[in-house]
Amino acid sequence: MAEIAAAEKSGKVVIKNIGLLLSGDIDHPILDADTIVINDGLITAVGKFKDCDTTGAKTTIDARQTCVAPGLIDSHVHPVAGDWTPRQSQLNWIESSLNGGVTTMISAGEVHYPGRPKDIVGLKALAITAQRAFDAFRPAGVKVLAGAPVIEKGMVESDFKELAEAGVSLLGEIGLGSVKAGYEAKEMVAWARRHGIQSTIHTGGPSVPGSGYIDKDTVLEADADIIGHINGGHTSLPMKHVCDLCEQSTRGIEIVHNGNEKVAIGAARAAIELKCPHRVILGTDGPAGSGVQPLGILRMIALISSMADIPAELVFCFATGNTARMRNLNCGLIEAGRAADLVFMDRAQHTAGNNLLESVQLGDLPGVGMVMIDGLVRCGRSRNTPPAAEVPQLVAS
């Protein structure tokens, strides 16, 4: 069913009566607009209703003055096969995350694959298989960018060239395999970058048997594109070392749910103080030993906004536009030409906040009323979030 749905076209879609439009762009997080027009999965216009061509729509959605934002992007997941994870023997974890507003997931390595091959031929085969499988199959419509090999000693540049030519564009967390020294990682990161493959490095204490402790100096020497779970996964580096990474590196600062929450707040504050909030991205680092977190990205947004005192509209950008730009994705921003991956939200019923942004700033989760991927409605009122005060309405289809 997911394969068939992935090929379906949305036709023309009009979303009107938007109360709050979050752009995903950290430089301009709120748009002065109340209407989005979509054609065959791509946004074609954003503006005031009177200025948009809304005629001939196949589908019309009345947002009923709720908030529309780019679909959330989970920058750090560990998928295995379809919508199942052996880590917790759990089915439908991806579909459950869709109900938490997540429309795109990015693999940091298929490390939980039972009997995961660690020889070079096997790890390349697994990465290519995962890339192919998730490219063809979207659980519940969610876009899963998978096929992230965990690098091992003995790999040479031609291995990275072969992976790139096969369609692999990501490396799994450096440090989960036998490559743990900074000088080894640096060479392989450079090979990967030369062939268009983006890298992420494990940061902090070991997460599972076989992974290793990766300290500040190793992270800096390796110079991977993303400082993976800078707040630990699960065990963090000292806060002083985390601040040093934020200051001494120019790479992505990834904060995850399955890490140290106090350090997550400190890292977010450090990025603001260093005037580099555009470097911050969010992930869950699940499935993991602590389980699956369908609302993990929303929980991180509420945690960082409320405890780090960062405006909620900026923190939403951490989970949307920042990640999209860093990962070279055609989603995460509400602008013409981008994929129409959208989440409709409102303040939760009975929150103390007077509106959605205020409620998130107070630490409450928003209620999700609808999620759209490529202009197609994938779920209505979420079965996982608190009930939204108001939900959008499909008025014509």
Short mmCIF file of C-alpha atoms in Angstrom, two decimals:
data_model
loop_
_atom_site.label_atom_id
_atom_site.label_comp_id
_atom_site.label_asym_id
_atom_site.label_seq_id
_atom_site.Cartn_x
_atom_site.Cartn_y
_atom_site.Cartn_z
CA MET A 1 0.00 0.00 0.00
CA ALA A 2 2.80 2.43 0.83
CA GLU A 3 4.49 1.81 -2.51
CA ILE A 4 1.27 2.56 -4.38
CA ALA A 5 0.60 5.64 -2.28
CA ALA A 6 4.09 7.01 -2.91
CA ALA A 7 3.30 7.24 -6.61
CA GLU A 8 -0.06 8.99 -6.09
CA LYS A 9 -0.28 12.66 -7.11
CA SER A 10 -2.06 15.24 -5.01
CA GLY A 11 -3.31 17.40 -7.87
CA LYS A 12 -4.10 20.97 -6.89
CA VAL A 13 -4.58 21.53 -3.17
CA VAL A 14 -5.59 24.78 -1.47
CA ILE A 15 -5.06 25.32 2.27
CA LYS A 16 -6.87 28.42 3.47
CA ASN A 17 -7.73 30.21 6.71
CA ILE A 18 -4.32 29.54 8.30
CA GLY A 19 -4.00 31.29 11.65
CA LEU A 20 -0.23 30.97 12.10
CA LEU A 21 2.20 29.98 9.35
CA LEU A 22 5.65 28.85 10.50
CA SER A 23 8.16 28.97 7.65
CA GLY A 24 10.97 26.74 8.93
CA ASP A 25 13.39 29.54 8.01
CA ILE A 26 15.23 30.61 11.16
CA ASP A 27 15.84 34.10 9.72
CA HIS A 28 12.11 34.62 9.08
CA PRO A 29 10.26 32.03 11.19
CA ILE A 30 6.73 33.44 10.84
CA LEU A 31 5.13 34.24 7.49
CA ASP A 32 2.50 36.93 6.93
CA ALA A 33 0.25 34.61 4.93
CA ASP A 34 -2.94 32.61 5.36
CA THR A 35 -2.99 30.43 2.23
CA ILE A 36 -0.84 27.73 0.63
CA VAL A 37 -1.40 26.40 -2.89
CA ILE A 38 0.03 23.01 -3.86
CA ASN A 39 0.23 21.21 -7.18
CA ASP A 40 1.24 17.55 -7.47
CA GLY A 41 3.02 17.55 -4.15
CA LEU A 42 4.96 20.80 -4.49
CA ILE A 43 4.15 24.20 -3.00
CA THR A 44 3.38 26.65 -5.80
CA ALA A 45 2.22 29.73 -3.86
CA VAL A 46 2.23 31.13 -0.33
CA GLY A 47 0.39 34.35 0.49
CA LYS A 48 -2.93 35.99 1.24
CA PHE A 49 -6.05 34.23 -0.02
CA LYS A 50 -7.07 37.15 -2.21
CA ASP A 51 -3.69 37.11 -3.96
CA CYS A 52 -3.52 33.36 -4.67
CA ASP A 53 -5.06 31.41 -7.55
CA THR A 54 -7.33 29.05 -5.63
CA THR A 55 -9.56 28.01 -8.54
CA GLY A 56 -9.84 24.45 -9.77
CA ALA A 57 -8.60 22.81 -6.60
CA LYS A 58 -8.96 19.06 -6.32
CA THR A 59 -8.71 19.33 -2.52
CA THR A 60 -9.46 22.29 -0.25
CA ILE A 61 -8.58 22.33 3.44
CA ASP A 62 -9.87 24.90 5.91
CA ALA A 63 -7.13 25.25 8.52
CA ARG A 64 -9.68 26.86 10.87
CA GLN A 65 -7.11 29.37 12.14
CA THR A 66 -4.74 26.66 13.34
CA CYS A 67 -0.99 26.64 12.81
CA VAL A 68 0.62 25.14 9.71
CA ALA A 69 4.32 24.30 9.80
CA PRO A 70 6.73 22.25 7.72
CA GLY A 71 6.63 18.56 8.55
CA LEU A 72 9.11 17.74 11.28
CA ILE A 73 12.40 16.05 10.36
CA ASP A 74 13.96 13.50 12.69
CA SER A 75 17.66 13.85 11.91
CA HIS A 76 18.76 10.72 13.81
CA VAL A 77 16.99 7.36 13.61
CA HIS A 78 18.13 3.74 13.40
CA PRO A 79 15.73 1.91 11.06
CA VAL A 80 16.07 -1.75 10.07
CA ALA A 81 13.37 -3.20 7.83
CA GLY A 82 10.13 -1.48 6.93
CA ASP A 83 8.09 -0.29 9.89
CA TRP A 84 9.60 -2.76 12.37
CA THR A 85 12.47 -2.51 14.81
CA PRO A 86 14.07 -5.57 16.42
CA ARG A 87 15.60 -3.31 19.07
CA GLN A 88 12.30 -3.30 20.95
CA SER A 89 10.46 -5.86 18.79
CA GLN A 90 8.05 -3.08 17.84
CA LEU A 91 5.85 -2.67 14.79
CA ASN A 92 4.60 0.58 13.23
CA TRP A 93 7.00 2.89 15.05
CA ILE A 94 7.40 5.06 11.95
CA GLU A 95 3.64 5.40 11.46
CA SER A 96 3.38 6.31 15.14
CA SER A 97 5.97 9.06 14.63
CA LEU A 98 3.89 10.39 11.73
CA ASN A 99 1.21 11.01 14.35
CA GLY A 100 3.82 13.14 16.11
CA GLY A 101 4.21 15.37 13.06
CA VAL A 102 7.33 13.68 11.62
CA THR A 103 7.32 13.44 7.82
CA THR A 104 11.01 12.72 7.16
CA MET A 105 13.55 10.54 8.98
CA ILE A 106 17.30 10.30 8.41
CA SER A 107 19.22 7.16 9.26
CA ALA A 108 22.35 7.33 11.39
CA GLY A 109 23.05 3.69 10.59
CA GLU A 110 21.09 0.46 10.44
CA VAL A 111 22.99 -0.73 13.50
CA HIS A 112 20.21 -2.84 15.03
CA TYR A 113 20.00 -5.17 12.06
CA PRO A 114 20.26 -8.70 13.52
CA GLY A 115 23.68 -10.10 12.66
CA ARG A 116 24.73 -6.82 11.06
CA PRO A 117 27.68 -7.59 8.75
CA LYS A 118 30.92 -5.88 9.71
CA ASP A 119 33.10 -7.04 6.81
CA ILE A 120 33.52 -4.46 4.07
CA VAL A 121 31.58 -6.33 1.38
CA GLY A 122 28.73 -7.04 3.79
CA LEU A 123 28.43 -3.53 5.22
CA LYS A 124 28.31 -2.06 1.72
CA ALA A 125 25.66 -4.58 0.69
CA LEU A 126 23.52 -3.78 3.73
CA ALA A 127 23.78 -0.02 3.12
CA ILE A 128 22.81 -0.34 -0.53
CA THR A 129 19.92 -2.66 0.35
CA ALA A 130 18.60 -0.28 3.01
CA GLN A 131 18.88 2.68 0.64
CA ARG A 132 17.02 0.83 -2.09
CA ALA A 133 14.34 -0.58 0.22
CA PHE A 134 13.36 2.66 1.92
CA ASP A 135 13.54 4.57 -1.36
CA ALA A 136 10.87 2.20 -2.70
CA PHE A 137 8.82 1.84 0.48
CA ARG A 138 7.48 4.70 2.60
CA PRO A 139 5.85 3.47 5.81
CA ALA A 140 2.62 5.47 6.21
CA GLY A 141 4.05 7.82 3.59
CA VAL A 142 6.99 8.92 5.76
CA LYS A 143 10.20 9.58 3.83
CA VAL A 144 13.02 7.53 5.37
CA LEU A 145 16.51 8.36 4.05
CA ALA A 146 18.33 5.15 4.86
CA GLY A 147 21.42 3.22 3.83
CA ALA A 148 24.04 4.63 6.21
CA PRO A 149 27.01 2.24 6.48
CA VAL A 150 28.89 1.99 9.77
CA ILE A 151 32.49 2.40 8.64
CA GLU A 152 35.08 -0.19 9.62
CA LYS A 153 38.86 -0.40 9.51
CA GLY A 154 40.23 -1.48 6.16
CA MET A 155 37.91 0.63 4.01
CA VAL A 156 39.59 2.57 1.21
CA GLU A 157 38.45 5.48 -0.94
CA SER A 158 37.14 3.23 -3.70
CA ASP A 159 34.63 1.77 -1.22
CA PHE A 160 33.11 5.21 -0.70
CA LYS A 161 33.11 5.85 -4.42
CA GLU A 162 31.26 2.57 -4.98
CA LEU A 163 28.70 3.41 -2.28
CA ALA A 164 28.08 6.87 -3.72
CA GLU A 165 27.64 5.52 -7.25
CA ALA A 166 25.09 3.06 -5.87
CA GLY A 167 23.02 5.89 -4.36
CA VAL A 168 24.27 5.92 -0.76
CA SER A 169 24.49 9.49 0.54
CA LEU A 170 24.98 9.03 4.29
CA LEU A 171 27.43 7.46 6.71
CA GLY A 172 26.27 5.80 9.90
CA GLU A 173 27.54 7.18 13.18
CA ILE A 174 31.32 7.08 13.21
CA GLY A 175 32.37 5.29 16.37
CA LEU A 176 29.76 2.54 16.26
CA GLY A 177 32.19 0.38 14.28
CA SER A 178 35.91 -0.28 14.60
CA VAL A 179 36.92 3.21 13.39
CA LYS A 180 37.19 5.26 16.58
CA ALA A 181 40.47 7.19 16.31
CA GLY A 182 40.30 10.76 15.09
CA TYR A 183 42.99 10.39 12.43
CA GLU A 184 41.28 7.31 10.94
CA ALA A 185 37.89 8.97 10.92
CA LYS A 186 39.25 12.18 9.41
CA GLU A 187 40.60 10.35 6.37
CA MET A 188 37.36 8.45 5.77
CA VAL A 189 35.21 11.55 6.31
CA ALA A 190 37.25 13.31 3.64
CA TRP A 191 36.79 10.38 1.24
CA ALA A 192 33.07 10.37 1.91
CA ARG A 193 32.77 14.14 1.43
CA ARG A 194 34.73 13.93 -1.82
CA HIS A 195 32.09 11.56 -3.17
CA GLY A 196 29.06 13.46 -1.87
CA ILE A 197 28.38 11.35 1.22
CA GLN A 198 27.46 13.19 4.41
CA SER A 199 28.94 12.05 7.73
CA THR A 200 27.83 12.00 11.36
CA ILE A 201 30.01 11.19 14.36
CA HIS A 202 28.94 9.62 17.64
CA THR A 203 29.62 11.95 20.57
CA GLY A 204 30.01 10.93 24.21
CA GLY A 205 29.93 7.58 25.98
CA PRO A 206 29.21 4.25 24.29
CA SER A 207 25.55 3.56 23.57
CA VAL A 208 25.57 -0.18 22.89
CA PRO A 209 28.21 -2.91 23.20
CA GLY A 210 30.72 -2.43 20.40
CA SER A 211 30.37 1.33 20.23
CA GLY A 212 33.03 3.50 21.84
CA TYR A 213 33.67 6.63 23.82
CA ILE A 214 34.19 9.55 21.44
CA ASP A 215 35.69 12.59 23.14
CA LYS A 216 35.83 16.24 22.15
CA ASP A 217 39.25 16.05 20.52
CA THR A 218 38.24 13.07 18.37
CA VAL A 219 35.12 14.89 17.18
CA LEU A 220 37.15 17.97 16.26
CA GLU A 221 39.85 15.96 14.47
CA ALA A 222 37.37 13.84 12.50
CA ASP A 223 35.51 16.97 11.34
CA ALA A 224 32.35 15.07 10.37
CA ASP A 225 29.50 17.09 8.87
CA ILE A 226 27.23 16.50 11.86
CA ILE A 227 28.23 16.34 15.53
CA GLY A 228 25.85 13.50 16.29
CA HIS A 229 23.87 13.72 19.54
CA ILE A 230 26.10 16.40 21.02
CA ASN A 231 24.16 15.88 24.28
CA GLY A 232 25.14 12.21 24.37
CA GLY A 233 23.45 9.07 23.26
CA HIS A 234 22.87 8.39 26.08
CA THR A 235 25.94 9.60 28.04
CA SER A 236 27.12 13.15 27.44
CA LEU A 237 30.53 14.74 27.42
CA PRO A 238 31.09 17.35 30.14
CA MET A 239 29.19 20.57 29.44
CA LYS A 240 32.48 22.46 29.03
CA HIS A 241 33.50 20.09 26.22
CA VAL A 242 30.10 20.45 24.55
CA CYS A 243 30.46 24.24 24.60
CA ASP A 244 33.98 23.86 23.15
CA LEU A 245 32.54 21.79 20.28
CA CYS A 246 29.91 24.43 19.58
CA GLU A 247 32.59 27.15 19.55
CA GLN A 248 35.53 25.39 17.87
CA SER A 249 33.64 23.50 15.14
CA THR A 250 31.49 24.91 12.35
CA ARG A 251 29.59 21.65 11.80
CA GLY A 252 25.99 20.72 12.58
CA ILE A 253 24.99 20.60 16.24
CA GLU A 254 22.58 17.71 16.66
CA ILE A 255 20.54 17.50 19.87
CA VAL A 256 18.57 14.33 20.52
CA HIS A 257 15.77 13.06 22.72
CA ASN A 258 17.69 9.98 23.89
CA GLY A 259 20.46 12.01 25.46
CA ASN A 260 21.25 14.18 28.45
CA GLU A 261 18.43 16.73 28.77
CA LYS A 262 20.41 19.20 30.86
CA VAL A 263 23.19 19.24 28.28
CA ALA A 264 20.61 19.53 25.48
CA ILE A 265 19.45 22.79 27.04
CA GLY A 266 23.03 23.97 27.51
CA ALA A 267 23.98 23.18 23.91
CA ALA A 268 20.97 25.08 22.56
CA ARG A 269 21.83 28.08 24.72
CA ALA A 270 25.45 27.93 23.58
CA ALA A 271 24.38 28.03 19.94
CA ILE A 272 22.25 31.10 20.61
CA GLU A 273 25.07 32.83 22.51
CA LEU A 274 27.52 32.02 19.71
CA LYS A 275 25.01 33.41 17.18
CA CYS A 276 24.87 30.15 15.22
CA PRO A 277 21.34 28.84 15.82
CA HIS A 278 21.20 27.78 12.15
CA ARG A 279 23.57 24.91 13.04
CA VAL A 280 21.16 23.25 15.48
CA ILE A 281 19.14 20.22 14.33
CA LEU A 282 17.02 17.75 16.27
CA GLY A 283 16.70 13.98 16.36
CA THR A 284 15.38 11.24 18.59
CA ASP A 285 18.20 8.65 18.31
CA GLY A 286 15.54 5.95 18.34
CA PRO A 287 14.72 3.15 18.23
CA ALA A 288 17.17 2.58 21.04
CA GLY A 289 17.47 1.01 24.43
CA SER A 290 15.07 3.58 25.83
CA GLY A 291 12.52 2.66 23.19
CA VAL A 292 10.70 4.56 20.49
CA GLN A 293 9.51 8.13 20.97
CA PRO A 294 6.66 9.00 18.56
CA LEU A 295 6.48 12.49 20.09
CA GLY A 296 10.23 12.81 20.57
CA ILE A 297 10.75 15.76 18.21
CA LEU A 298 7.79 17.67 19.64
CA ARG A 299 9.07 16.95 23.14
CA MET A 300 12.51 18.31 22.22
CA ILE A 301 10.92 21.46 20.80
CA ALA A 302 8.93 22.01 24.00
CA LEU A 303 11.91 21.18 26.23
CA ILE A 304 14.35 23.50 24.49
CA SER A 305 11.86 26.33 24.08
CA SER A 306 10.69 26.26 27.69
CA MET A 307 13.92 25.43 29.52
CA ALA A 308 16.44 27.25 27.30
CA ASP A 309 14.13 30.27 26.90
CA ILE A 310 14.31 30.23 23.11
CA PRO A 311 11.20 31.43 21.22
CA ALA A 312 9.16 28.45 20.07
CA GLU A 313 9.02 29.64 16.47
CA LEU A 314 12.84 29.46 16.32
CA VAL A 315 13.00 26.00 17.89
CA PHE A 316 10.53 24.68 15.30
CA CYS A 317 13.15 25.74 12.72
CA PHE A 318 15.69 23.45 14.42
CA ALA A 319 13.46 20.51 13.45
CA THR A 320 12.55 21.71 9.95
CA GLY A 321 14.42 24.26 7.84
CA ASN A 322 17.77 23.94 9.61
CA THR A 323 17.81 20.19 9.00
CA ALA A 324 16.53 20.52 5.44
CA ARG A 325 19.31 22.94 4.51
CA MET A 326 22.01 20.97 6.25
CA ARG A 327 20.84 17.69 4.74
CA ASN A 328 20.06 19.12 1.28
CA LEU A 329 16.38 18.13 1.41
CA ASN A 330 13.55 19.58 -0.66
CA CYS A 331 11.26 19.90 2.36
CA GLY A 332 11.37 21.59 5.75
CA LEU A 333 10.61 25.08 4.44
CA ILE A 334 7.34 26.64 3.33
CA GLU A 335 8.19 28.27 0.05
CA ALA A 336 7.41 27.74 -3.62
CA GLY A 337 9.12 24.70 -5.10
CA ARG A 338 9.43 22.80 -1.81
CA ALA A 339 7.68 19.52 -1.06
CA ALA A 340 4.28 20.02 0.55
CA ASP A 341 5.14 18.12 3.74
CA LEU A 342 3.10 19.92 6.38
CA VAL A 343 1.87 19.50 9.94
CA PHE A 344 -1.28 21.24 11.19
CA MET A 345 -1.19 22.02 14.93
CA ASP A 346 -3.01 23.96 17.60
CA ARG A 347 -2.53 24.49 21.28
CA ALA A 348 -3.55 21.49 23.36
CA GLN A 349 -6.92 21.59 25.04
CA HIS A 350 -6.73 23.25 28.49
CA THR A 351 -3.09 24.34 28.20
CA ALA A 352 -2.21 27.46 30.18
CA GLY A 353 -0.89 29.06 26.99
CA ASN A 354 -3.16 31.47 25.13
CA ASN A 355 -1.90 30.28 21.74
CA LEU A 356 0.25 27.52 20.27
CA LEU A 357 3.60 29.28 20.56
CA GLU A 358 2.92 30.41 24.12
CA SER A 359 1.85 26.90 25.14
CA VAL A 360 5.05 25.38 23.72
CA GLN A 361 7.10 28.09 25.45
CA LEU A 362 5.45 26.95 28.70
CA GLY A 363 6.56 23.37 28.00
CA ASP A 364 3.29 21.87 26.76
CA LEU A 365 3.10 19.77 23.61
CA PRO A 366 0.87 21.04 20.78
CA GLY A 367 -1.95 18.93 19.45
CA VAL A 368 -1.53 17.66 15.88
CA GLY A 369 -4.71 17.93 13.84
CA MET A 370 -3.47 16.73 10.44
CA VAL A 371 -0.26 15.68 8.68
CA MET A 372 0.35 16.00 4.95
CA ILE A 373 3.16 14.52 2.83
CA ASP A 374 3.63 15.57 -0.79
CA GLY A 375 0.24 17.29 -0.65
CA LEU A 376 -1.57 14.13 0.45
CA VAL A 377 -3.26 13.89 3.86
CA ARG A 378 -1.61 11.02 5.75
CA CYS A 379 -3.36 11.33 9.10
CA GLY A 380 -6.05 13.44 10.74
CA ARG A 381 -6.24 14.22 14.43
CA SER A 382 -3.24 12.56 16.01
CA ARG A 383 -3.77 9.49 18.18
CA ASN A 384 -0.60 10.31 20.13
CA THR A 385 -0.55 14.04 20.91
CA PRO A 386 -2.89 15.72 23.37
CA PRO A 387 -6.09 16.72 21.57
CA ALA A 388 -5.77 20.02 19.72
CA ALA A 389 -8.17 22.82 20.64
CA GLU A 390 -9.11 23.10 16.96
CA VAL A 391 -8.41 20.87 13.95
CA PRO A 392 -8.41 21.58 10.20
CA GLN A 393 -11.32 20.47 8.08
CA LEU A 394 -11.31 18.88 4.63
CA VAL A 395 -14.01 20.94 2.93
CA ALA A 396 -13.71 19.67 -0.65
CA SER A 397 -12.07 16.68 -2.26
#
